[in-house]
């Protein structure tokens, strides 16, 4: 018991005193993603032409595997997206079929959002692909934050020239991420807000992706219910599961 | 009455390798009613002199007065008008416009003068009648003999009642009888109508009829005979 | 009377009336110059289209795995172990061979992405096969360094990426798995074809083979031969050497429409030349006729002194032939003097049509005169001149000597 | 003037042979120019008509941004005013509504990208020929069924047969993933590789429902009575189309437009050279005929005819000869063109097959376009008059004496 307690104290010290930039990023990312995650999310896509909301149930195992099942609106309910590694399949409830997304369609928007199919597949491991450097402290939306710069490693297959990542010092949670191209032009940014408690963990519940090149293209996610680091059976990421209509 | 007078005319041709003095110090006067022949062997300068007097060519030095006016001061256009109004020409060949009939050829210069049609017709028919070739009125030059063509040329030359008619070897391409007929006609016109004629020729028939005969040799006046 | 005398007479007649001869001569010179320049420009245009296509990568002969043309899949590769390249290089007439890894893929930058054809090439071999290395407008062609990519200006603009910027390339391997890798733009090229500049990129074959797990396999062997005309015979030679596992195609098979257009325009050149020839005949008949009429008197004298009608006929035709030959030679020399500098500098037609560039011709046309046309001109033009003199010559020999002498 | 015309007219008749030859040369050039040009223009029209008729149509009305960025969000709802305007325009034979969308077509293992085109079959039959290009199977009739036609290569690639069911997936106007099951009733073969490998024809109402388009379309495609009315109609349509853009076939098929432009260059080059030779023939003829008459002209000048009148006579001769030649040349050219219009030149053998394979018609046709005759005639007349300048300058400088003495 003492041992356990002292362990925790040691950990707390480490986190508040001698954090490296890598550790901050890892913590922030792990906080919102977990090793595994499942939950209900609603996605609102706003473009000059339309605005719509999808409600979805998700299962994630890291960046490796994911299953997304659409719950509403009615006409799309039951549609599923399965991601395994670099590949993607769509299950269409309406026609009861599974379609593997061919490479030529990877750049199509995923369900009308600001994300392409490719964005979902390629969601990379920040520690692996970037050099991470703490460059200062800054207040963002009233939060005292670390400002961390991530520059891609030479061989990393990421399109960005640079990321700027703000992590709140208090909760060690992501607050804002800026995505730049190689010429340091801001291409898009993501805002995290409305911290909520899900299964004992406080994380931002509203994630907003704002396109800085195309006006009025915003995709926001609202986490309605989340559970992290729960045991998820590998069976869920199978074709049989995919094609099982609910 | 004096029509043409020349003063110290010189003409030197420089187009050749060696400049040629075609005429030298020519002084002569053509009066109204004259029947003058400029005669001389080939190359004596008679055609050159005729061309100068007919305002077709310009002298190298000296002056030509036409009805008292110095023609060297006239423009090309004025010379053209002068030839049209005051001069009649008869050449040895290519005299008529091949595409026009005899009467049209005669009318041609009247047309250029802008005379009304009725008058043109009348004057042309008169001219044809004077030369006794009314029956040729509607023939084209290629349908006529050389003598007939030259008669039409004479008719054209006189139709406008010119101050002087210049004829350059008019008989050169005609046989003796035809030439003689043509000359008789012109002689008759000179006498009856007092038309002034100025010839250049070495044809004895022409020289024989001359009332004033000017002989040229090597570009100079050798003699002037008045009959 | 000897033949020499006739020639002598004809020659002197030509020189006696320089103006008349010059008029006929000028007609012929213009005709020769026009025919040859027309041929030069048309050929220049069509050859340039073909040449440009061949240079952009079509090459003279391509070898693929059987079935590749119908379905351009990554899995239809040629195994590197077969050493086809070495075998083909040994064939006489083959100048250069390049192994190419070809696949369809996606490139993306932070701002945009596009579907493109990726060519993985060995930069040394490829330089001898395609002209892309000569079209680099900024930066350098592939040097063999890792993760280089050469892209067209149009694509770079679309991606909003410049020299030194990175792009991500994504493509699937033979098993269908998707791989992505990062490349840096080392050079920007600009060809005459905006379509090409938009949709082709070039990387080192090692990088692409690694990315797609192809080992040393590739998809395409591009072959340049010493003379394009050798392509067809080499094709059958290669085909029997490599067997039915491979498709062997020449540029004629790969660019059928273009080749057909060139053949068709070559065919139509005959019609064009014929029309020009007839137009020329009219001009020559007219002038010859007038010169005959001018000389009726002279012919009358010739006939009066006992020149036979046959000889007179020959004399007129001989004069026409001499003028025709001289006109052809002078015309050729003048055309040559104009043509030769232009065939190096080219003629800029951009003022005439913007379309030329997008059609794969290029705005500057380098005239190419075909020896067939020159030969045809040399043979036909004097014949046209003689043909133009026949009718006037017939007119001349029908003359009655006395009437002719009287004529003036 | 009367005198000048008379002289000119008689001069022409005086030397009938020379005049006739000059006329023949000019007539021949006009005839050659008109028939070559006719063949070119006619074949262009044929190719345009053929290519345009397959898919794009002569004119399309689109949302102003669709051309630059073809997405469903740049679709539009054609209003009644526009439709009734199109219905009443006398040059418009028919129009059809279209939706173009990118999608996926899938049969079990095989999934490919597809170019979806939503059509009204009955209207489309009147506007384009794509439904005539059915290779196999049959067309569907109603715009609201789940029947489709696919490119013949796509059918092969999908490894399915006519009558089989496939799935189409496409993102709708609202961003949702529309998907439905369709039955393939037949295949199309147009010769255009893109269409044959990726083209899918769907009933427009089905597609509108699947993609949440309501009554929106991405294009109205219009067929004209005559390609020559293109500019008139497109100008007339602009006010009715309002903010939407009116695009002509040249915008829709720039490659075809450029290919024709290129061919046109060599055609014009040919005409230039033909006219150059004819111009030389005319210069020489006039020059000779003037020089031949120097003696005669000399006499005229000597008796007082002004130079300019002589020059006018020569110009009048040129004009008369040219006009007569133009009449002959145009009549001959018209006859040739008329014959080729009625009996197009058909290719045969390999070339014909190759043409057909790539969707071209293996034939050449001519044209009777009036403007072509007028242009050729005007150019010929101008060239003739220009050709007369040099001889006339010589004539203008002629001194009477030199003329008379000229040998």
GROMACS .gro file of N, CA, C and O in nm, chain D residues 70-162:
model
  372
  951UNK      N    1  -1.621   2.101  -5.999
  951UNK     CA    2  -1.741   2.022  -6.021
  951UNK      C    3  -1.780   1.939  -5.900
  951UNK      O    4  -1.733   1.827  -5.883
  952UNK      N    5  -1.863   1.993  -5.814
  952UNK     CA    6  -1.914   1.914  -5.703
  952UNK      C    7  -2.064   1.937  -5.695
  952UNK      O    8  -2.117   2.033  -5.752
  953UNK      N    9  -2.130   1.849  -5.624
  953UNK     CA   10  -2.276   1.858  -5.617
  953UNK      C   11  -2.322   1.988  -5.553
  953UNK      O   12  -2.431   2.037  -5.580
  954UNK      N   13  -2.236   2.044  -5.467
  954UNK     CA   14  -2.278   2.170  -5.404
  954UNK      C   15  -2.288   2.280  -5.508
  954UNK      O   16  -2.350   2.382  -5.484
  955UNK      N   17  -2.227   2.259  -5.626
  955UNK     CA   18  -2.242   2.356  -5.733
  955UNK      C   19  -2.346   2.309  -5.835
  955UNK      O   20  -2.327   2.318  -5.955
  956UNK      N   21  -2.455   2.255  -5.783
  956UNK     CA   22  -2.568   2.220  -5.869
  956UNK      C   23  -2.668   2.334  -5.861
  956UNK      O   24  -2.652   2.427  -5.783
  957UNK      N   25  -2.772   2.331  -5.942
  957UNK     CA   26  -2.872   2.438  -5.938
  957UNK      C   27  -3.008   2.382  -5.972
  957UNK      O   28  -3.021   2.272  -6.024
  958UNK      N   29  -3.108   2.463  -5.939
  958UNK     CA   30  -3.244   2.423  -5.965
  958UNK      C   31  -3.297   2.509  -6.079
  958UNK      O   32  -3.324   2.627  -6.060
  959UNK      N   33  -3.306   2.453  -6.200
  959UNK     CA   34  -3.345   2.537  -6.314
  959UNK      C   35  -3.487   2.591  -6.295
  959UNK      O   36  -3.579   2.514  -6.271
  960UNK      N   37  -3.499   2.724  -6.304
  960UNK     CA   38  -3.632   2.781  -6.277
  960UNK      C   39  -3.723   2.773  -6.400
  960UNK      O   40  -3.678   2.747  -6.511
  961UNK      N   41  -3.850   2.799  -6.377
  961UNK     CA   42  -3.951   2.785  -6.483
  961UNK      C   43  -3.923   2.877  -6.599
  961UNK      O   44  -3.942   2.843  -6.715
  962UNK      N   45  -3.874   2.996  -6.565
  962UNK     CA   46  -3.850   3.097  -6.668
  962UNK      C   47  -3.746   3.042  -6.768
  962UNK      O   48  -3.764   3.050  -6.890
  963UNK      N   49  -3.640   2.984  -6.712
  963UNK     CA   50  -3.533   2.930  -6.797
  963UNK      C   51  -3.586   2.816  -6.884
  963UNK      O   52  -3.562   2.811  -7.005
  964UNK      N   53  -3.660   2.725  -6.820
  964UNK     CA   54  -3.712   2.610  -6.894
  964UNK      C   55  -3.805   2.655  -7.006
  964UNK      O   56  -3.793   2.608  -7.120
  965UNK      N   57  -3.892   2.751  -6.975
  965UNK     CA   58  -3.986   2.791  -7.079
  965UNK      C   59  -3.912   2.867  -7.188
  965UNK      O   60  -3.945   2.859  -7.306
  966UNK      N   61  -3.806   2.938  -7.151
  966UNK     CA   62  -3.726   3.006  -7.254
  966UNK      C   63  -3.662   2.904  -7.348
  966UNK      O   64  -3.665   2.919  -7.469
  967UNK      N   65  -3.605   2.800  -7.287
  967UNK     CA   66  -3.540   2.696  -7.369
  967UNK      C   67  -3.643   2.630  -7.460
  967UNK      O   68  -3.619   2.605  -7.578
  968UNK      N   69  -3.764   2.607  -7.405
  968UNK     CA   70  -3.867   2.541  -7.484
  968UNK      C   71  -3.913   2.624  -7.602
  968UNK      O   72  -3.956   2.570  -7.703
  969UNK      N   73  -3.900   2.759  -7.591
  969UNK     CA   74  -3.953   2.841  -7.699
  969UNK      C   75  -3.845   2.885  -7.799
  969UNK      O   76  -3.878   2.936  -7.904
  970UNK      N   77  -3.718   2.864  -7.764
  970UNK     CA   78  -3.614   2.907  -7.859
  970UNK      C   79  -3.617   2.820  -7.984
  970UNK      O   80  -3.607   2.698  -7.977
  971UNK      N   81  -3.631   2.885  -8.101
  971UNK     CA   82  -3.649   2.805  -8.224
  971UNK      C   83  -3.527   2.724  -8.264
  971UNK      O   84  -3.539   2.625  -8.336
  972UNK      N   85  -3.406   2.765  -8.217
  972UNK     CA   86  -3.286   2.691  -8.257
  972UNK      C   87  -3.257   2.571  -8.167
  972UNK      O   88  -3.169   2.493  -8.194
  973UNK      N   89  -3.331   2.563  -8.056
  973UNK     CA   90  -3.307   2.453  -7.963
  973UNK      C   91  -3.402   2.339  -7.994
  973UNK      O   92  -3.523   2.355  -7.989
  974UNK      N   93  -3.344   2.227  -8.028
  974UNK     CA   94  -3.426   2.111  -8.065
  974UNK      C   95  -3.475   2.040  -7.940
  974UNK      O   96  -3.591   2.002  -7.931
  975UNK      N   97  -3.387   2.025  -7.845
  975UNK     CA   98  -3.426   1.953  -7.724
  975UNK      C   99  -3.326   1.985  -7.613
  975UNK      O  100  -3.216   2.033  -7.639
  976UNK      N  101  -3.365   1.959  -7.490
  976UNK     CA  102  -3.270   1.972  -7.380
  976UNK      C  103  -3.294   1.860  -7.281
  976UNK      O  104  -3.399   1.795  -7.282
  977UNK      N  105  -3.193   1.834  -7.197
  977UNK     CA  106  -3.212   1.731  -7.096
  977UNK      C  107  -3.148   1.775  -6.966
  977UNK      O  108  -3.057   1.857  -6.966
  978UNK      N  109  -3.199   1.720  -6.859
  978UNK     CA  110  -3.141   1.749  -6.727
  978UNK      C  111  -3.036   1.642  -6.696
  978UNK      O  112  -3.054   1.526  -6.731
  979UNK      N  113  -2.933   1.685  -6.628
  979UNK     CA  114  -2.825   1.590  -6.596
  979UNK      C  115  -2.776   1.612  -6.454
  979UNK      O  116  -2.774   1.724  -6.405
  980UNK      N  117  -2.729   1.502  -6.397
  980UNK     CA  118  -2.649   1.513  -6.275
  980UNK      C  119  -2.520   1.437  -6.300
  980UNK      O  120  -2.524   1.322  -6.346
  981UNK      N  121  -2.408   1.501  -6.274
  981UNK     CA  122  -2.281   1.430  -6.278
  981UNK      C  123  -2.227   1.421  -6.137
  981UNK      O  124  -2.226   1.520  -6.064
  982UNK      N  125  -2.188   1.301  -6.097
  982UNK     CA  126  -2.135   1.285  -5.962
  982UNK      C  127  -2.029   1.177  -5.963
  982UNK      O  128  -2.032   1.086  -6.046
  983UNK      N  129  -1.933   1.189  -5.873
  983UNK     CA  130  -1.833   1.083  -5.856
  983UNK      C  131  -1.886   0.984  -5.754
  983UNK      O  132  -1.951   1.022  -5.657
  984UNK      N  133  -1.858   0.858  -5.779
  984UNK     CA  134  -1.904   0.759  -5.683
  984UNK      C  135  -1.820   0.634  -5.691
  984UNK      O  136  -1.718   0.629  -5.760
  985UNK      N  137  -1.863   0.535  -5.617
  985UNK     CA  138  -1.798   0.403  -5.622
  985UNK      C  139  -1.899   0.304  -5.673
  985UNK      O  140  -2.017   0.312  -5.641
  986UNK      N  141  -1.850   0.214  -5.755
  986UNK     CA  142  -1.939   0.106  -5.799
  986UNK      C  143  -1.874  -0.024  -5.754
  986UNK      O  144  -1.753  -0.042  -5.767
  987UNK      N  145  -1.953  -0.110  -5.697
  987UNK     CA  146  -1.894  -0.226  -5.630
  987UNK      C  147  -1.975  -0.352  -5.655
  987UNK      O  148  -2.098  -0.349  -5.655
  988UNK      N  149  -1.903  -0.458  -5.683
  988UNK     CA  150  -1.970  -0.588  -5.690
  988UNK      C  151  -1.884  -0.684  -5.610
  988UNK      O  152  -1.778  -0.725  -5.655
  989UNK      N  153  -1.928  -0.715  -5.489
  989UNK     CA  154  -1.850  -0.807  -5.407
  989UNK      C  155  -1.707  -0.758  -5.389
  989UNK      O  156  -1.684  -0.655  -5.331
  990UNK      N  157  -1.611  -0.833  -5.448
  990UNK     CA  158  -1.470  -0.805  -5.428
  990UNK      C  159  -1.424  -0.677  -5.497
  990UNK      O  160  -1.329  -0.613  -5.455
  991UNK      N  161  -1.489  -0.647  -5.609
  991UNK     CA  162  -1.434  -0.542  -5.695
  991UNK      C  163  -1.506  -0.410  -5.678
  991UNK      O  164  -1.628  -0.401  -5.689
  992UNK      N  165  -1.427  -0.310  -5.650
  992UNK     CA  166  -1.482  -0.176  -5.634
  992UNK      C  167  -1.401  -0.081  -5.720
  992UNK      O  168  -1.279  -0.086  -5.721
  993UNK      N  169  -1.471   0.002  -5.793
  993UNK     CA  170  -1.403   0.099  -5.878
  993UNK      C  171  -1.467   0.236  -5.863
  993UNK      O  172  -1.585   0.247  -5.831
  994UNK      N  173  -1.385   0.336  -5.890
  994UNK     CA  174  -1.442   0.470  -5.898
  994UNK      C  175  -1.530   0.477  -6.021
  994UNK      O  176  -1.506   0.409  -6.120
  995UNK      N  177  -1.635   0.560  -6.014
  995UNK     CA  178  -1.727   0.568  -6.128
  995UNK      C  179  -1.770   0.712  -6.150
  995UNK      O  180  -1.777   0.792  -6.057
  996UNK      N  181  -1.792   0.744  -6.279
  996UNK     CA  182  -1.852   0.872  -6.314
  996UNK      C  183  -2.001   0.848  -6.331
  996UNK      O  184  -2.043   0.788  -6.429
  997UNK      N  185  -2.077   0.895  -6.236
  997UNK     CA  186  -2.221   0.871  -6.243
  997UNK      C  187  -2.286   0.985  -6.321
  997UNK      O  188  -2.256   1.101  -6.300
  998UNK      N  189  -2.374   0.947  -6.412
  998UNK     CA  190  -2.450   1.049  -6.483
  998UNK      C  191  -2.597   1.015  -6.468
  998UNK      O  192  -2.641   0.907  -6.509
  999UNK      N  193  -2.669   1.107  -6.407
  999UNK     CA  194  -2.813   1.088  -6.394
  999UNK      C  195  -2.879   1.149  -6.516
  999UNK      O  196  -2.852   1.263  -6.552
 1000UNK      N  197  -2.962   1.071  -6.584
 1000UNK     CA  198  -3.024   1.119  -6.708
 1000UNK      C  199  -3.174   1.094  -6.710
 1000UNK      O  200  -3.224   1.008  -6.638
 1001UNK      N  201  -3.242   1.173  -6.795
 1001UNK     CA  202  -3.382   1.142  -6.827
 1001UNK      C  203  -3.374   1.070  -6.960
 1001UNK      O  204  -3.349   1.134  -7.062
 1002UNK      N  205  -3.396   0.939  -6.965
 1002UNK     CA  206  -3.371   0.866  -7.090
 1002UNK      C  207  -3.446   0.923  -7.210
 1002UNK      O  208  -3.389   0.937  -7.318
 1003UNK      N  209  -3.575   0.957  -7.191
 1003UNK     CA  210  -3.651   1.002  -7.309
 1003UNK      C  211  -3.596   1.134  -7.363
 1003UNK      O  212  -3.581   1.152  -7.483
 1004UNK      N  213  -3.562   1.228  -7.274
 1004UNK     CA  214  -3.508   1.356  -7.319
 1004UNK      C  215  -3.367   1.337  -7.374
 1004UNK      O  216  -3.330   1.396  -7.475
 1005UNK      N  217  -3.290   1.251  -7.308
 1005UNK     CA  218  -3.151   1.231  -7.347
 1005UNK      C  219  -3.141   1.176  -7.490
 1005UNK      O  220  -3.050   1.210  -7.565
 1006UNK      N  221  -3.237   1.092  -7.525
 1006UNK     CA  222  -3.237   1.036  -7.660
 1006UNK      C  223  -3.247   1.144  -7.766
 1006UNK      O  224  -3.199   1.129  -7.878
 1007UNK      N  225  -3.311   1.255  -7.730
 1007UNK     CA  226  -3.327   1.363  -7.827
 1007UNK      C  227  -3.205   1.456  -7.828
 1007UNK      O  228  -3.186   1.532  -7.921
 1008UNK      N  229  -3.128   1.453  -7.720
 1008UNK     CA  230  -3.020   1.551  -7.708
 1008UNK      C  231  -2.885   1.493  -7.747
 1008UNK      O  232  -2.809   1.554  -7.821
 1009UNK      N  233  -2.854   1.374  -7.698
 1009UNK     CA  234  -2.724   1.316  -7.727
 1009UNK      C  235  -2.742   1.174  -7.779
 1009UNK      O  236  -2.851   1.119  -7.778
 1010UNK      N  237  -2.628   1.119  -7.821
 1010UNK     CA  238  -2.635   0.985  -7.879
 1010UNK      C  239  -2.583   0.879  -7.782
 1010UNK      O  240  -2.565   0.765  -7.821
 1011UNK      N  241  -2.557   0.918  -7.655
 1011UNK     CA  242  -2.494   0.818  -7.568
 1011UNK      C  243  -2.580   0.693  -7.553
 1011UNK      O  244  -2.528   0.583  -7.541
 1012UNK      N  245  -2.711   0.713  -7.557
 1012UNK     CA  246  -2.796   0.596  -7.542
 1012UNK      C  247  -2.803   0.513  -7.671
 1012UNK      O  248  -2.851   0.400  -7.671
 1013UNK      N  249  -2.756   0.573  -7.782
 1013UNK     CA  250  -2.747   0.495  -7.906
 1013UNK      C  251  -2.623   0.407  -7.907
 1013UNK      O  252  -2.605   0.325  -7.996
 1014UNK      N  253  -2.535   0.431  -7.810
 1014UNK     CA  254  -2.407   0.361  -7.812
 1014UNK      C  255  -2.414   0.232  -7.730
 1014UNK      O  256  -2.314   0.183  -7.682
 1015UNK      N  257  -2.536   0.183  -7.712
 1015UNK     CA  258  -2.550   0.061  -7.634
 1015UNK      C  259  -2.481  -0.052  -7.709
 1015UNK      O  260  -2.504  -0.075  -7.827
 1016UNK      N  261  -2.391  -0.117  -7.638
 1016UNK     CA  262  -2.306  -0.218  -7.695
 1016UNK      C  263  -2.373  -0.354  -7.681
 1016UNK      O  264  -2.370  -0.438  -7.768
 1017UNK      N  265  -2.441  -0.368  -7.569
 1017UNK     CA  266  -2.494  -0.498  -7.530
 1017UNK      C  267  -2.611  -0.469  -7.436
 1017UNK      O  268  -2.611  -0.368  -7.367
 1018UNK      N  269  -2.709  -0.557  -7.435
 1018UNK     CA  270  -2.822  -0.535  -7.345
 1018UNK      C  271  -2.913  -0.427  -7.399
 1018UNK      O  272  -2.916  -0.400  -7.518
 1019UNK      N  273  -2.986  -0.363  -7.309
 1019UNK     CA  274  -3.079  -0.261  -7.356
 1019UNK      C  275  -3.084  -0.143  -7.260
 1019UNK      O  276  -3.040  -0.152  -7.147
 1020UNK      N  277  -3.138  -0.031  -7.313
 1020UNK     CA  278  -3.143   0.088  -7.228
 1020UNK      C  279  -3.263   0.079  -7.136
 1020UNK      O  280  -3.359   0.006  -7.162
 1021UNK      N  281  -3.254   0.151  -7.027
 1021UNK     CA  282  -3.369   0.160  -6.937
 1021UNK      C  283  -3.450   0.281  -6.981
 1021UNK      O  284  -3.399   0.375  -7.041
 1022UNK      N  285  -3.580   0.278  -6.955
 1022UNK     CA  286  -3.668   0.380  -7.009
 1022UNK      C  287  -3.702   0.487  -6.906
 1022UNK      O  288  -3.701   0.606  -6.934
 1023UNK      N  289  -3.729   0.443  -6.783
 1023UNK     CA  290  -3.781   0.540  -6.686
 1023UNK      C  291  -3.669   0.598  -6.601
 1023UNK      O  292  -3.573   0.531  -6.568
 1024UNK      N  293  -3.686   0.726  -6.563
 1024UNK     CA  294  -3.580   0.791  -6.485
 1024UNK      C  295  -3.587   0.759  -6.336
 1024UNK      O  296  -3.509   0.812  -6.259
 1025UNK      N  297  -3.681   0.672  -6.295
 1025UNK     CA  298  -3.696   0.649  -6.151
 1025UNK      C  299  -3.682   0.503  -6.113
 1025UNK      O  300  -3.731   0.459  -6.011
 1026UNK      N  301  -3.613   0.426  -6.200
 1026UNK     CA  302  -3.593   0.285  -6.165
 1026UNK      C  303  -3.452   0.264  -6.114
 1026UNK      O  304  -3.371   0.357  -6.114
 1027UNK      N  305  -3.422   0.143  -6.075
 1027UNK     CA  306  -3.286   0.113  -6.028
 1027UNK      C  307  -3.209   0.035  -6.135
 1027UNK      O  308  -3.131  -0.053  -6.106
 1028UNK      N  309  -3.237   0.072  -6.260
 1028UNK     CA  310  -3.165   0.012  -6.372
 1028UNK      C  311  -3.053   0.106  -6.413
 1028UNK      O  312  -3.069   0.228  -6.408
 1029UNK      N  313  -2.941   0.050  -6.455
 1029UNK     CA  314  -2.830   0.134  -6.501
 1029UNK      C  315  -2.763   0.075  -6.625
 1029UNK      O  316  -2.777  -0.044  -6.654
 1030UNK      N  317  -2.693   0.164  -6.696
 1030UNK     CA  318  -2.605   0.123  -6.805
 1030UNK      C  319  -2.463   0.155  -6.761
 1030UNK      O  320  -2.440   0.259  -6.699
 1031UNK      N  321  -2.370   0.069  -6.795
 1031UNK     CA  322  -2.230   0.096  -6.758
 1031UNK      C  323  -2.141   0.085  -6.881
 1031UNK      O  324  -2.179   0.022  -6.980
 1032UNK      N  325  -2.025   0.149  -6.875
 1032UNK     CA  326  -1.926   0.137  -6.981
 1032UNK      C  327  -1.883  -0.009  -6.995
 1032UNK      O  328  -1.879  -0.081  -6.895
 1033UNK      N  329  -1.855  -0.052  -7.119
 1033UNK     CA  330  -1.830  -0.194  -7.139
 1033UNK      C  331  -1.703  -0.241  -7.069
 1033UNK      O  332  -1.694  -0.354  -7.022
 1034UNK      N  333  -1.605  -0.149  -7.056
 1034UNK     CA  334  -1.483  -0.189  -6.985
 1034UNK      C  335  -1.508  -0.201  -6.836
 1034UNK      O  336  -1.449  -0.284  -6.768
 1035UNK      N  337  -1.596  -0.114  -6.787
 1035UNK     CA  338  -1.629  -0.120  -6.645
 1035UNK      C  339  -1.693  -0.254  -6.611
 1035UNK      O  340  -1.663  -0.314  -6.508
 1036UNK      N  341  -1.780  -0.298  -6.702
 1036UNK     CA  342  -1.846  -0.428  -6.680
 1036UNK      C  343  -1.741  -0.539  -6.669
 1036UNK      O  344  -1.747  -0.623  -6.579
 1037UNK      N  345  -1.642  -0.533  -6.760
 1037UNK     CA  346  -1.535  -0.634  -6.757
 1037UNK      C  347  -1.457  -0.625  -6.626
 1037UNK      O  348  -1.429  -0.725  -6.562
 1038UNK      N  349  -1.423  -0.501  -6.589
 1038UNK     CA  350  -1.342  -0.482  -6.469
 1038UNK      C  351  -1.416  -0.529  -6.343
 1038UNK      O  352  -1.355  -0.583  -6.251
 1039UNK      N  353  -1.548  -0.506  -6.343
 1039UNK     CA  354  -1.627  -0.546  -6.226
 1039UNK      C  355  -1.646  -0.698  -6.221
 1039UNK      O  356  -1.690  -0.752  -6.120
 1040UNK      N  357  -1.616  -0.762  -6.333
 1040UNK     CA  358  -1.634  -0.906  -6.347
 1040UNK      C  359  -1.780  -0.945  -6.319
 1040UNK      O  360  -1.808  -1.036  -6.243
 1041UNK      N  361  -1.871  -0.869  -6.382
 1041UNK     CA  362  -2.013  -0.903  -6.368
 1041UNK      C  363  -2.073  -0.916  -6.508
 1041UNK      O  364  -2.007  -0.887  -6.607
 1042UNK      N  365  -2.200  -0.956  -6.510
 1042UNK     CA  366  -2.268  -0.969  -6.639
 1042UNK      C  367  -2.393  -0.883  -6.640
 1042UNK      O  368  -2.442  -0.839  -6.535
 1043UNK      N  369  -2.446  -0.862  -6.759
 1043UNK     CA  370  -2.571  -0.787  -6.770
 1043UNK      C  371  -2.679  -0.862  -6.693
 1043UNK      O  372  -2.689  -0.984  -6.702
   0.00000   0.00000   0.00000
